[in-house]
Coordinates of C-alpha atoms in Angstrom, one line a residue:
V501 CA 60.0 -79.8 63.5
Q502 CA 63.9 -80.0 64.2
S503 CA 64.8 -82.8 61.7
R504 CA 63.1 -85.4 59.4
S505 CA 64.5 -88.6 58.0
N506 CA 63.6 -91.8 56.6
L507 CA 65.5 -95.2 55.7
A508 CA 64.0 -97.6 53.4
L509 CA 65.4 -101.0 53.1
S510 CA 64.1 -103.7 50.4
W511 CA 65.2 -106.9 49.2
G512 CA 64.0 -109.8 47.0
M513 CA 64.4 -113.4 46.6
G514 CA 62.9 -115.2 43.3
D515 CA 59.0 -114.3 43.2
W516 CA 59.2 -112.7 46.8
T517 CA 60.0 -108.8 47.8
T518 CA 60.1 -107.5 51.3
A519 CA 60.2 -103.6 52.3
L520 CA 61.1 -102.0 55.4
S521 CA 60.7 -98.4 55.9
F522 CA 61.1 -96.0 58.7
Y523 CA 60.1 -92.1 58.8
R524 CA 61.3 -90.4 61.5
K525 CA 60.1 -86.4 62.7
G526 CA 62.7 -84.7 65.2
S527 CA 61.7 -83.1 68.4
R528 CA 59.6 -79.9 68.1
V529 CA 58.4 -77.1 69.9
S530 CA 55.0 -77.4 71.6
F531 CA 52.2 -75.3 70.9
D532 CA 52.8 -72.5 73.7
G533 CA 56.4 -72.5 72.7
N534 CA 57.4 -73.5 76.4
D535 CA 58.3 -77.2 75.9
R536 CA 59.6 -79.7 73.3
L537 CA 57.8 -82.6 72.0
P538 CA 59.7 -86.0 71.5
A539 CA 60.8 -87.3 68.2
W540 CA 58.2 -89.7 66.6
T541 CA 58.9 -92.7 64.3
L542 CA 56.7 -94.7 62.1
A543 CA 57.5 -98.2 60.6
N544 CA 56.2 -100.0 57.8
L545 CA 56.8 -103.3 56.4
I546 CA 55.6 -104.9 53.1
V547 CA 55.9 -108.7 51.8
E548 CA 54.9 -109.1 48.3
K549 CA 54.7 -112.5 46.3
E550 CA 54.4 -112.2 42.5
F551 CA 52.9 -114.8 40.9
S552 CA 53.1 -113.7 37.3
R553 CA 53.8 -110.4 35.7
S554 CA 50.3 -109.5 36.1
H555 CA 49.5 -110.8 39.3
S556 CA 50.8 -110.1 42.8
L557 CA 49.5 -110.2 46.3
S558 CA 50.9 -107.9 49.2
L559 CA 50.9 -108.1 52.7
V560 CA 51.1 -104.3 54.1
L561 CA 51.8 -103.7 57.9
R562 CA 51.5 -100.1 58.6
N563 CA 52.4 -98.1 61.6
A564 CA 54.2 -101.6 62.9
F565 CA 54.8 -100.6 66.2
D566 CA 51.6 -98.5 66.8
K567 CA 53.3 -95.4 67.8
K568 CA 50.7 -92.7 68.5
P569 CA 51.8 -88.8 68.0
P570 CA 53.3 -87.2 71.0
I571 CA 50.5 -85.3 72.9
D572 CA 51.1 -81.7 73.4
T573 CA 49.4 -80.8 76.8
S574 CA 49.7 -76.9 75.8
R575 CA 46.9 -77.7 73.3
I576 CA 43.3 -77.2 74.8
E577 CA 41.3 -78.8 72.2
W578 CA 41.1 -82.4 71.1
P579 CA 43.3 -84.3 69.4
Y580 CA 46.3 -82.5 71.3
Y581 CA 48.7 -82.9 68.7
D582 CA 49.3 -81.2 65.4
R583 CA 47.3 -82.7 62.7
S584 CA 49.3 -81.4 59.8
Q585 CA 52.5 -83.2 61.3
Y586 CA 51.2 -86.5 62.4
D587 CA 49.3 -89.5 61.6
A588 CA 47.1 -90.6 64.3
I589 CA 46.0 -94.0 62.7
G590 CA 47.3 -96.8 64.8
R591 CA 48.7 -100.0 63.2
E592 CA 47.2 -101.2 60.0
L593 CA 47.4 -104.5 58.6
Y594 CA 45.8 -105.1 54.9
L595 CA 46.2 -107.3 52.2
E596 CA 46.4 -106.0 48.5
Y597 CA 46.0 -107.8 45.3
R598 CA 47.4 -105.9 42.0
Y599 CA 46.3 -106.9 38.5
A600 CA 48.1 -105.2 35.7
Y601 CA 46.7 -105.6 32.2

């Protein structure tokens, strides 16, 4: 990977908190070394409501733009990308409840 970078922004107002994060992996050499694969960026969003010091509810959107790993056509076996470098899970949306005692 030529470069890696990330950016995280968060802000809050009263009981609400929002966080937006971006993770970017720069271009990289293909498996056979004859090509360059494009850069890949993953974006995440979290919105959280705190009800009390011990109760909060979060809505999490992971891989917001549903970015797939760059396909490396020089790989001869599925899934045609480097699993150690990329996350193949597409967009995820989930609700998280936290209770601290």
